[in-house]
Short mmCIF file of C-alpha atoms and ligand atoms in Angstrom, two decimals:
data_model
loop_
_atom_site.label_atom_id
_atom_site.label_comp_id
_atom_site.label_asym_id
_atom_site.label_seq_id
_atom_site.Cartn_x
_atom_site.Cartn_y
_atom_site.Cartn_z
CA MET A 235 40.65 27.94 -26.29
CA SER A 236 40.02 24.58 -27.86
CA THR A 237 40.37 21.37 -25.90
CA VAL A 238 42.86 18.89 -27.31
CA SER A 239 42.04 15.21 -26.95
CA PRO A 240 44.67 12.62 -26.00
CA LYS A 241 45.07 11.62 -29.62
CA GLY A 242 45.97 15.18 -30.58
CA LEU A 243 42.80 16.19 -32.41
CA SER A 244 40.56 18.87 -31.00
CA PRO A 245 36.96 17.62 -30.50
CA THR A 246 35.63 19.91 -33.22
CA ASP A 247 38.11 18.45 -35.73
CA ARG A 248 36.90 14.94 -35.15
CA ALA A 249 34.24 13.22 -37.22
CA PRO A 250 30.88 13.99 -35.62
CA ILE A 251 28.78 11.45 -33.76
CA ARG A 252 25.64 11.46 -35.87
CA VAL A 253 22.33 11.16 -34.08
CA ALA A 254 18.92 10.08 -35.36
CA MET A 255 16.03 10.93 -33.09
CA LEU A 256 12.72 9.06 -33.10
CA GLY A 257 9.87 11.23 -31.80
CA CYS A 258 9.99 14.95 -31.14
CA GLY A 259 7.45 15.77 -28.45
CA THR A 260 8.03 17.35 -25.05
CA VAL A 261 11.33 15.58 -24.41
CA GLY A 262 12.58 15.38 -28.01
CA SER A 263 12.18 19.10 -28.64
CA GLU A 264 14.28 19.77 -25.51
CA VAL A 265 16.93 17.30 -26.67
CA ALA A 266 17.06 19.03 -30.08
CA ARG A 267 17.28 22.45 -28.42
CA LEU A 268 20.08 21.45 -26.05
CA LEU A 269 22.05 19.70 -28.81
CA THR A 270 22.06 23.00 -30.71
CA GLU A 271 22.49 25.45 -27.84
CA GLN A 272 25.20 23.46 -26.07
CA ALA A 273 26.94 22.09 -29.15
CA THR A 274 30.39 23.44 -28.21
CA GLU A 275 30.34 22.19 -24.61
CA LEU A 276 28.91 18.84 -25.65
CA ALA A 277 31.66 18.41 -28.26
CA ALA A 278 34.30 19.21 -25.64
CA ARG A 279 32.82 16.72 -23.19
CA ALA A 280 32.12 13.98 -25.72
CA GLY A 281 35.39 14.37 -27.60
CA ALA A 282 33.62 15.00 -30.93
CA PRO A 283 30.70 17.07 -32.19
CA VAL A 284 27.31 15.48 -31.52
CA GLU A 285 25.15 16.24 -34.52
CA LEU A 286 21.46 15.65 -35.18
CA VAL A 287 21.16 14.22 -38.70
CA GLY A 288 17.56 13.03 -38.76
CA ILE A 289 14.29 13.20 -36.83
CA ALA A 290 11.47 10.75 -37.43
CA VAL A 291 8.00 11.99 -36.57
CA ARG A 292 4.58 10.75 -37.58
CA ARG A 293 3.59 14.03 -39.26
CA PRO A 294 6.59 16.09 -40.50
CA ASP A 295 4.20 18.86 -41.64
CA LYS A 296 3.24 19.41 -37.98
CA HIS A 297 6.81 20.46 -37.08
CA PRO A 298 7.54 23.81 -38.80
CA GLU A 299 9.90 24.62 -35.90
CA LEU A 300 12.35 21.87 -36.97
CA PRO A 301 14.71 22.01 -39.98
CA ALA A 302 12.71 20.41 -42.82
CA GLU A 303 15.79 18.61 -44.21
CA LEU A 304 16.09 16.59 -40.95
CA LEU A 305 12.50 15.40 -40.88
CA THR A 306 11.17 12.08 -42.09
CA ASP A 307 8.14 9.93 -41.35
CA ASP A 308 10.11 6.75 -42.06
CA ALA A 309 11.69 5.72 -38.75
CA ALA A 310 12.52 2.21 -40.00
CA ALA A 311 14.67 3.64 -42.82
CA LEU A 312 16.25 6.34 -40.63
CA VAL A 313 17.57 3.97 -37.93
CA VAL A 314 19.69 1.96 -40.38
CA ARG A 315 20.96 4.86 -42.50
CA ASP A 316 24.74 4.79 -43.12
CA ASP A 317 25.16 8.32 -41.78
CA VAL A 318 23.64 7.46 -38.37
CA ASP A 319 25.81 6.38 -35.41
CA VAL A 320 23.32 6.64 -32.54
CA VAL A 321 19.54 6.34 -32.34
CA VAL A 322 17.72 8.29 -29.62
CA GLU A 323 14.23 6.87 -29.10
CA LEU A 324 11.56 9.04 -27.50
CA VAL A 325 8.40 7.59 -29.02
CA GLY A 326 7.44 5.16 -26.26
CA GLY A 327 5.35 1.99 -26.36
CA ILE A 328 6.41 -1.44 -27.52
CA ASP A 329 5.41 -1.80 -31.16
CA PRO A 330 6.70 -0.72 -33.64
CA VAL A 331 9.54 0.77 -31.57
CA ARG A 332 10.89 -2.64 -30.63
CA SER A 333 11.54 -3.55 -34.29
CA TRP A 334 13.15 -0.15 -34.99
CA LEU A 335 15.55 -0.46 -32.07
CA LEU A 336 16.42 -4.08 -32.85
CA ALA A 337 17.15 -3.05 -36.46
CA ALA A 338 19.33 -0.18 -35.24
CA LEU A 339 21.28 -2.38 -32.79
CA ASN A 340 21.67 -5.16 -35.38
CA ALA A 341 23.13 -2.54 -37.71
CA GLY A 342 25.66 -1.55 -35.02
CA LYS A 343 24.00 1.74 -34.06
CA SER A 344 24.02 2.49 -30.35
CA VAL A 345 20.67 3.24 -28.76
CA VAL A 346 19.64 5.77 -26.12
CA THR A 347 16.03 5.30 -25.06
CA ALA A 348 13.57 6.56 -22.46
CA ASN A 349 11.19 3.68 -23.17
CA LYS A 350 10.44 2.00 -19.82
CA ALA A 351 7.61 -0.20 -21.15
CA LEU A 352 9.86 -1.68 -23.83
CA LEU A 353 12.80 -2.22 -21.49
CA ALA A 354 10.60 -3.77 -18.83
CA GLU A 355 9.45 -6.42 -21.32
CA HIS A 356 12.24 -6.85 -23.85
CA SER A 357 15.53 -5.68 -22.39
CA ALA A 358 17.10 -9.15 -22.72
CA GLU A 359 16.45 -9.18 -26.47
CA LEU A 360 17.73 -5.62 -26.87
CA PHE A 361 20.90 -6.34 -24.86
CA GLU A 362 21.55 -9.46 -26.94
CA ALA A 363 21.28 -7.45 -30.15
CA ALA A 364 23.60 -4.79 -28.70
CA ASP A 365 26.14 -7.45 -27.71
CA ALA A 366 26.05 -9.11 -31.11
CA SER A 367 26.98 -5.90 -32.90
CA GLY A 368 29.07 -4.25 -30.17
CA ALA A 369 26.65 -1.34 -29.80
CA ASP A 370 25.73 0.52 -26.61
CA LEU A 371 22.32 0.52 -24.93
CA TYR A 372 21.68 3.35 -22.46
CA PHE A 373 18.35 4.21 -20.82
CA GLU A 374 18.85 6.59 -17.88
CA ALA A 375 15.72 8.58 -18.82
CA ALA A 376 13.47 5.50 -18.57
CA VAL A 377 13.24 5.68 -14.77
CA ALA A 378 12.83 8.80 -12.63
CA GLY A 379 13.45 11.40 -15.38
CA ALA A 380 16.37 13.65 -14.56
CA ILE A 381 17.53 11.70 -11.50
CA PRO A 382 20.82 9.89 -12.09
CA LEU A 383 19.73 6.50 -10.77
CA LEU A 384 20.36 3.78 -13.34
CA ARG A 385 24.01 4.71 -13.88
CA PRO A 386 24.67 4.50 -10.11
CA LEU A 387 23.00 1.06 -10.06
CA ARG A 388 24.79 -0.18 -13.20
CA GLU A 389 28.19 1.36 -12.51
CA SER A 390 28.83 3.16 -9.22
CA LEU A 391 27.33 0.34 -7.10
CA ALA A 392 28.57 -2.53 -9.30
CA GLY A 393 31.00 -3.51 -6.53
CA ASP A 394 28.40 -3.54 -3.78
CA ARG A 395 25.55 -5.86 -2.83
CA ILE A 396 22.24 -4.05 -3.10
CA THR A 397 19.54 -5.29 -0.76
CA ARG A 398 16.69 -2.89 -1.45
CA VAL A 399 15.50 -0.21 -3.85
CA MET A 400 12.36 1.58 -2.72
CA GLY A 401 10.82 4.80 -3.84
CA ILE A 402 8.35 7.10 -5.49
CA VAL A 403 8.80 6.69 -9.23
CA ASN A 404 5.53 8.10 -10.56
CA GLY A 405 4.87 11.81 -10.28
CA THR A 406 1.20 11.72 -11.28
CA THR A 407 0.17 9.39 -8.46
CA ASN A 408 2.41 11.20 -5.99
CA TYR A 409 0.74 14.48 -6.91
CA ILE A 410 -2.73 12.95 -6.39
CA LEU A 411 -1.88 11.31 -3.04
CA SER A 412 -0.16 14.50 -1.80
CA ALA A 413 -3.28 16.50 -2.74
CA MET A 414 -5.62 13.98 -1.07
CA ASP A 415 -3.48 14.18 2.06
CA ALA A 416 -3.48 17.98 2.05
CA THR A 417 -7.19 18.52 1.31
CA GLY A 418 -8.94 15.45 2.71
CA ALA A 419 -10.68 15.04 -0.68
CA GLY A 420 -11.46 11.68 -2.28
CA TYR A 421 -9.60 9.99 -5.12
CA ALA A 422 -12.02 10.73 -8.00
CA GLU A 423 -12.34 14.45 -7.37
CA THR A 424 -8.58 14.81 -6.83
CA LEU A 425 -7.86 12.99 -10.11
CA ASP A 426 -10.30 15.32 -11.91
CA GLU A 427 -8.51 18.33 -10.46
CA ALA A 428 -5.09 16.91 -11.40
CA SER A 429 -6.29 16.39 -14.98
CA ARG A 430 -7.70 19.91 -15.14
CA LEU A 431 -4.36 21.35 -13.96
CA GLY A 432 -2.37 19.19 -16.40
CA TYR A 433 -0.75 16.99 -13.73
CA ALA A 434 -2.50 13.87 -15.05
CA GLU A 435 -2.67 12.65 -18.65
CA ALA A 436 -5.99 12.69 -20.52
CA ASP A 437 -5.86 8.88 -20.14
CA PRO A 438 -4.25 8.43 -16.71
CA THR A 439 -4.55 4.62 -16.65
CA ALA A 440 -0.83 3.82 -16.98
CA ASP A 441 -0.06 6.08 -14.04
CA VAL A 442 -2.96 5.58 -11.62
CA ASP A 443 -3.18 1.82 -12.12
CA GLY A 444 0.54 1.45 -11.45
CA TYR A 445 1.67 0.17 -14.88
CA ASP A 446 4.21 2.98 -15.30
CA ALA A 447 5.67 2.36 -11.83
CA ALA A 448 5.68 -1.42 -12.39
CA SER A 449 7.76 -1.05 -15.56
CA LYS A 450 10.21 1.12 -13.64
CA ALA A 451 10.30 -1.39 -10.76
CA ALA A 452 11.16 -4.17 -13.23
CA ILE A 453 14.07 -2.14 -14.62
CA LEU A 454 15.31 -1.22 -11.12
CA ALA A 455 15.07 -4.80 -9.82
CA SER A 456 16.88 -6.19 -12.86
CA LEU A 457 19.78 -3.78 -12.42
CA ALA A 458 19.95 -3.93 -8.63
CA PHE A 459 19.86 -7.71 -8.35
CA HIS A 460 21.63 -8.70 -11.60
CA SER A 461 18.62 -10.75 -12.63
CA ARG A 462 15.96 -10.58 -15.32
CA VAL A 463 12.77 -9.12 -13.89
CA THR A 464 9.99 -8.13 -16.30
CA ALA A 465 6.91 -5.97 -15.74
CA LYS A 466 4.81 -9.16 -15.55
CA ASP A 467 6.88 -10.27 -12.53
CA VAL A 468 5.99 -7.13 -10.59
CA HIS A 469 2.98 -7.25 -8.26
CA ARG A 470 0.96 -4.16 -9.14
CA GLU A 471 -1.75 -2.22 -7.34
CA GLY A 472 -2.62 1.36 -8.28
CA ILE A 473 -4.14 4.17 -6.25
CA ALA A 474 -7.76 4.04 -7.46
CA ASP A 475 -8.86 2.24 -4.28
CA VAL A 476 -7.11 4.64 -1.88
CA THR A 477 -9.86 6.50 -0.04
CA ALA A 478 -10.12 9.67 1.99
CA SER A 479 -10.64 7.29 4.96
CA ASP A 480 -7.25 5.68 4.31
CA LEU A 481 -5.57 9.08 4.35
CA ALA A 482 -7.54 10.11 7.45
CA ALA A 483 -6.58 6.88 9.25
CA ALA A 484 -2.96 7.48 8.30
CA ARG A 485 -3.05 11.11 9.46
CA THR A 486 -4.51 10.14 12.85
CA LEU A 487 -1.46 7.95 13.42
CA GLY A 488 1.13 10.44 12.16
CA ARG A 489 1.46 8.65 8.81
CA THR A 490 0.71 9.29 5.16
CA VAL A 491 0.13 7.15 2.07
CA LYS A 492 2.48 6.89 -0.93
CA LEU A 493 2.54 4.68 -4.01
CA LEU A 494 5.89 2.94 -3.72
CA ALA A 495 7.92 0.72 -5.99
CA ILE A 496 9.67 -1.77 -3.71
CA CYS A 497 12.38 -4.12 -4.96
CA GLU A 498 13.97 -6.34 -2.33
CA ARG A 499 16.43 -9.15 -2.05
CA VAL A 500 14.63 -11.70 0.14
CA THR A 501 16.65 -14.38 1.91
CA ALA A 502 14.74 -17.50 3.01
CA ASP A 503 15.52 -19.43 6.20
CA ASP A 504 17.57 -21.92 4.16
CA GLY A 505 19.68 -19.08 2.77
CA THR A 506 18.27 -19.13 -0.76
CA GLU A 507 17.69 -15.71 -2.25
CA SER A 508 14.90 -14.35 -4.40
CA VAL A 509 13.69 -10.98 -5.62
CA SER A 510 10.47 -9.31 -4.58
CA ALA A 511 9.27 -6.53 -6.88
CA ARG A 512 6.00 -4.77 -6.17
CA VAL A 513 4.11 -1.53 -6.60
CA HIS A 514 1.29 -0.68 -4.21
CA PRO A 515 0.10 2.05 -1.85
CA VAL A 516 1.99 2.08 1.43
CA MET A 517 1.47 3.82 4.75
CA ILE A 518 4.69 5.44 5.98
CA PRO A 519 5.44 7.63 9.01
CA ARG A 520 5.38 11.37 8.33
CA SER A 521 8.93 11.45 9.67
CA HIS A 522 10.07 9.14 6.84
CA GLN A 523 12.07 10.96 4.17
CA LEU A 524 9.79 9.67 1.41
CA ALA A 525 6.80 11.26 3.19
CA GLY A 526 8.29 14.69 2.53
CA VAL A 527 8.41 14.07 -1.23
CA SER A 528 5.33 15.83 -2.50
CA GLY A 529 3.75 16.82 -5.78
CA ALA A 530 5.28 15.54 -9.00
CA PHE A 531 8.74 14.80 -7.58
CA ASN A 532 10.37 11.35 -7.47
CA ALA A 533 12.67 9.93 -4.80
CA VAL A 534 14.32 6.54 -4.51
CA TYR A 535 16.13 4.88 -1.60
CA VAL A 536 18.84 2.36 -2.29
CA GLU A 537 20.27 0.17 0.46
CA ALA A 538 23.50 -1.70 -0.11
CA ASP A 539 25.70 -3.75 2.20
CA ALA A 540 28.77 -1.52 2.05
CA ALA A 541 27.33 1.82 0.96
CA GLY A 542 24.48 1.77 3.48
CA GLU A 543 21.50 3.99 2.66
CA LEU A 544 21.48 6.29 -0.36
CA MET A 545 18.70 8.57 -1.50
CA PHE A 546 18.11 9.98 -4.98
CA TYR A 547 15.67 12.86 -5.39
CA GLY A 548 14.56 15.16 -8.20
CA GLN A 549 12.23 15.74 -11.11
CA GLY A 550 10.95 12.48 -12.50
CA ALA A 551 9.31 13.79 -15.63
CA GLY A 552 9.07 16.81 -17.92
CA GLY A 553 10.80 17.92 -21.10
CA ALA A 554 14.03 19.50 -19.91
CA PRO A 555 14.64 17.19 -16.90
CA THR A 556 14.21 14.06 -19.01
CA ALA A 557 16.31 15.58 -21.82
CA SER A 558 19.11 16.05 -19.28
CA ALA A 559 19.22 12.28 -18.74
CA VAL A 560 19.07 11.61 -22.50
CA LEU A 561 21.96 13.99 -23.19
CA GLY A 562 24.05 12.41 -20.43
CA ASP A 563 23.59 9.06 -22.17
CA LEU A 564 24.39 10.58 -25.56
CA VAL A 565 27.67 12.00 -24.24
CA ALA A 566 28.52 8.57 -22.77
CA VAL A 567 27.87 6.87 -26.13
CA ALA A 568 29.87 9.51 -27.97
CA ARG A 569 32.81 9.12 -25.56
CA ASN A 570 32.76 5.36 -26.07
CA GLN A 571 32.80 5.83 -29.83
CA VAL A 572 35.57 8.43 -29.77
CA HIS A 573 37.85 6.62 -27.33
CA GLY A 574 36.87 3.01 -28.05
CA GLY A 575 35.14 0.63 -25.65
CA ARG A 576 31.56 0.12 -24.66
CA GLY A 577 29.21 1.01 -21.86
CA PRO A 578 27.95 -1.64 -19.42
CA ARG A 579 26.28 -4.72 -20.85
CA GLU A 580 23.37 -6.58 -19.35
CA SER A 581 24.30 -8.04 -15.97
CA ALA A 582 21.90 -10.90 -15.18
CA HIS A 583 24.42 -13.41 -13.80
CA ALA A 584 22.66 -13.81 -10.42
CA ALA A 585 19.46 -15.01 -12.14
CA LEU A 586 17.49 -14.79 -8.88
CA PRO A 587 13.91 -16.09 -9.09
CA VAL A 588 11.04 -13.70 -8.47
CA ARG A 589 9.15 -14.37 -5.27
CA PRO A 590 5.33 -14.46 -5.58
CA MET A 591 3.59 -11.61 -3.74
CA GLY A 592 1.74 -14.03 -1.45
CA GLN A 593 5.07 -15.26 -0.07
CA THR A 594 6.59 -11.80 0.25
CA PRO A 595 6.95 -10.60 3.85
CA THR A 596 4.92 -7.44 4.44
CA ARG A 597 3.28 -5.66 7.34
CA TYR A 598 -0.32 -4.47 7.49
CA HIS A 599 -2.13 -1.60 9.10
CA VAL A 600 -5.80 -2.53 9.60
CA SER A 601 -8.33 0.02 10.81
CA LEU A 602 -11.72 -1.36 11.95
CA ASP A 603 -14.96 -0.11 13.40
CA VAL A 604 -16.02 -2.79 15.89
CA ALA A 605 -18.70 -3.34 18.53
CA ASP A 606 -17.53 -2.04 21.89
CA ARG A 607 -18.14 -4.96 24.21
CA ALA A 608 -16.31 -7.70 26.05
CA GLY A 609 -14.49 -10.28 23.93
CA VAL A 610 -14.34 -8.29 20.67
CA LEU A 611 -10.61 -7.64 20.82
CA ALA A 612 -10.06 -11.31 21.62
CA GLN A 613 -12.00 -12.37 18.49
CA VAL A 614 -10.02 -10.01 16.29
CA ALA A 615 -6.72 -11.10 17.84
CA GLN A 616 -7.74 -14.75 17.39
CA ALA A 617 -8.17 -14.19 13.61
CA PHE A 618 -4.61 -12.87 13.38
CA ALA A 619 -3.28 -15.74 15.49
CA ALA A 620 -5.13 -18.34 13.39
CA HIS A 621 -3.16 -17.21 10.32
CA GLY A 622 0.15 -17.07 12.15
CA VAL A 623 0.27 -13.27 12.02
CA SER A 624 1.90 -11.58 14.99
CA ILE A 625 0.45 -8.25 16.14
CA ALA A 626 2.90 -5.39 16.78
CA ALA A 627 0.52 -2.74 18.12
CA VAL A 628 -3.16 -2.24 18.88
CA ARG A 629 -4.87 1.06 19.47
CA GLN A 630 -8.50 1.61 20.43
CA ARG A 631 -10.68 4.71 20.57
CA ASP A 632 -14.27 4.62 21.78
CA ALA A 633 -17.32 6.43 20.42
CA ASN A 634 -20.73 5.49 21.89
CA ASP A 635 -21.18 1.72 21.44
CA THR A 636 -18.63 1.51 18.59
CA ALA A 637 -14.88 1.36 18.94
CA SER A 638 -12.30 2.28 16.38
CA LEU A 639 -9.58 -0.36 16.42
CA VAL A 640 -6.22 -0.07 14.70
CA VAL A 641 -3.98 -3.11 14.41
CA VAL A 642 -0.43 -3.00 13.04
CA THR A 643 1.23 -6.34 12.42
CA HIS A 644 4.75 -7.67 12.38
CA LEU A 645 6.12 -9.01 9.11
CA ALA A 646 4.15 -11.96 7.73
CA PRO A 647 3.63 -13.51 4.29
CA ASP A 648 1.31 -11.21 2.34
CA ALA A 649 -1.14 -14.07 1.64
CA ALA A 650 -1.53 -14.75 5.38
CA LEU A 651 -2.28 -11.08 5.98
CA GLN A 652 -4.86 -11.01 3.18
CA SER A 653 -6.59 -14.12 4.55
CA THR A 654 -6.65 -12.58 8.02
CA VAL A 655 -8.33 -9.43 6.72
CA ASP A 656 -10.88 -11.52 4.77
CA GLU A 657 -11.75 -13.43 7.93
CA ILE A 658 -11.97 -10.32 10.10
CA ALA A 659 -14.34 -8.67 7.62
CA LYS A 660 -16.78 -11.57 8.16
CA LEU A 661 -16.85 -11.30 11.98
CA ASP A 662 -20.23 -10.16 13.37
CA VAL A 663 -18.50 -7.83 15.79
CA VAL A 664 -16.77 -5.96 12.96
CA HIS A 665 -19.03 -3.19 11.66
CA GLU A 666 -16.65 -1.95 8.98
CA VAL A 667 -13.13 -2.52 7.69
CA VAL A 668 -12.25 1.17 7.35
CA SER A 669 -8.75 0.87 5.91
CA VAL A 670 -6.24 -1.84 5.03
CA MET A 671 -2.81 -0.67 4.00
CA ARG A 672 0.67 -2.14 3.91
CA VAL A 673 3.17 -0.40 6.18
CA GLU A 674 6.83 0.47 5.56
CA GLY A 675 9.48 2.37 7.43
CA GLU A 676 8.71 1.45 11.03
CA ASP A 677 10.32 -0.82 13.53
CA GLN A 678 9.31 -4.40 12.99
N1 HSE B 253 3.98 9.49 -16.25
C1 HSE B 253 5.15 9.49 -15.45
C2 HSE B 253 4.84 10.12 -14.09
C3 HSE B 253 6.31 10.24 -16.04
O1 HSE B 253 3.72 10.54 -13.80
O2 HSE B 253 5.76 10.18 -13.30
C4 HSE B 253 7.07 9.47 -17.05
O3 HSE B 253 7.62 8.31 -16.55
#
């Protein structure tokens, strides 16, 4: 039985929505497969057939599995071809992709992209080009793979006031930290093992140094707070300095360590608002829902005034999961083209400033080996007091003439906490600063 659209034409009778794809690797090959295998259902859902008319790859001769007549090595020419309605970009990186997508949008072609690095730097320019020509710009696959997260932020929660977006948005680092937690092994040997098993890229820099997560945080903060936040605005620390001692200290206290992207609306005492966007390792209680997210999975918490707490969980990478997000966007673009209208434009009306990390309120967990004699605790406490940092909890365990001291603070400006730790490290009575980690998810 064919489905009849409101205008009386069945979807398969309508002019197809013609798609050019840039890049055909792990994700692209899944997009091509699903476009073929699910052509009938996609046509019914979109309101017209969705047809692949060209694929740009660097080396067409390396793709015998793809129809030769679709292949080209000239992406710049493909994106502006008259027979292309939508460009799906799965190449990644900023140049030359930026110029291809701007050319496509300027020519009125809608764009579906998974390119987080490009969006985190140049989304304003891309949105302006889309607005000028009336094209769509969709990018669900750019953050957290298969998880529907950007559409909820852009559309479902457009009537709410989001206060926080916090989560695990990088599977590689989550895999490594989960493995360190489970085995007690150090960072370097766990990274080697992850590479050997294919969980880490040959060059893992973008993942382990937090660049990938920082791009995603910029996109999430921009959408959540209706402001322009770029990757450069995001405070970034990776996991290379997380040690087996950090994980051991966390385990002793019923906690674990995760690399989190944290985007918050911060309200100052005078009522002015700003955005804090950061990526760094965080100690969280094992009872926290994010602590249970292990291996290569992603999970993101969203807090909004009316909705309360929401949690999004699923596969954040991989061919088929990411292709699912790309196809969802393609169907949305096709529907807009069939029925008229456009998807959401850039929403940056709030234009909130980005708060420097040093002024961002955080909490620290500090684990120290100290001399076990009278007055030591007082000296350590005095260092916190001197920087205006209030202590929430202190725990001490003795071993011979050394004591292991754990201090957890209340919220304080991050710069004050850093200065406190620097001063404590210089105290004669402190033998070693064993672990310093920011804390989330506990009573303040
Ligand atoms: N490299 C990313 C990760 C996947 O490890 O999660 C793509 O964003």
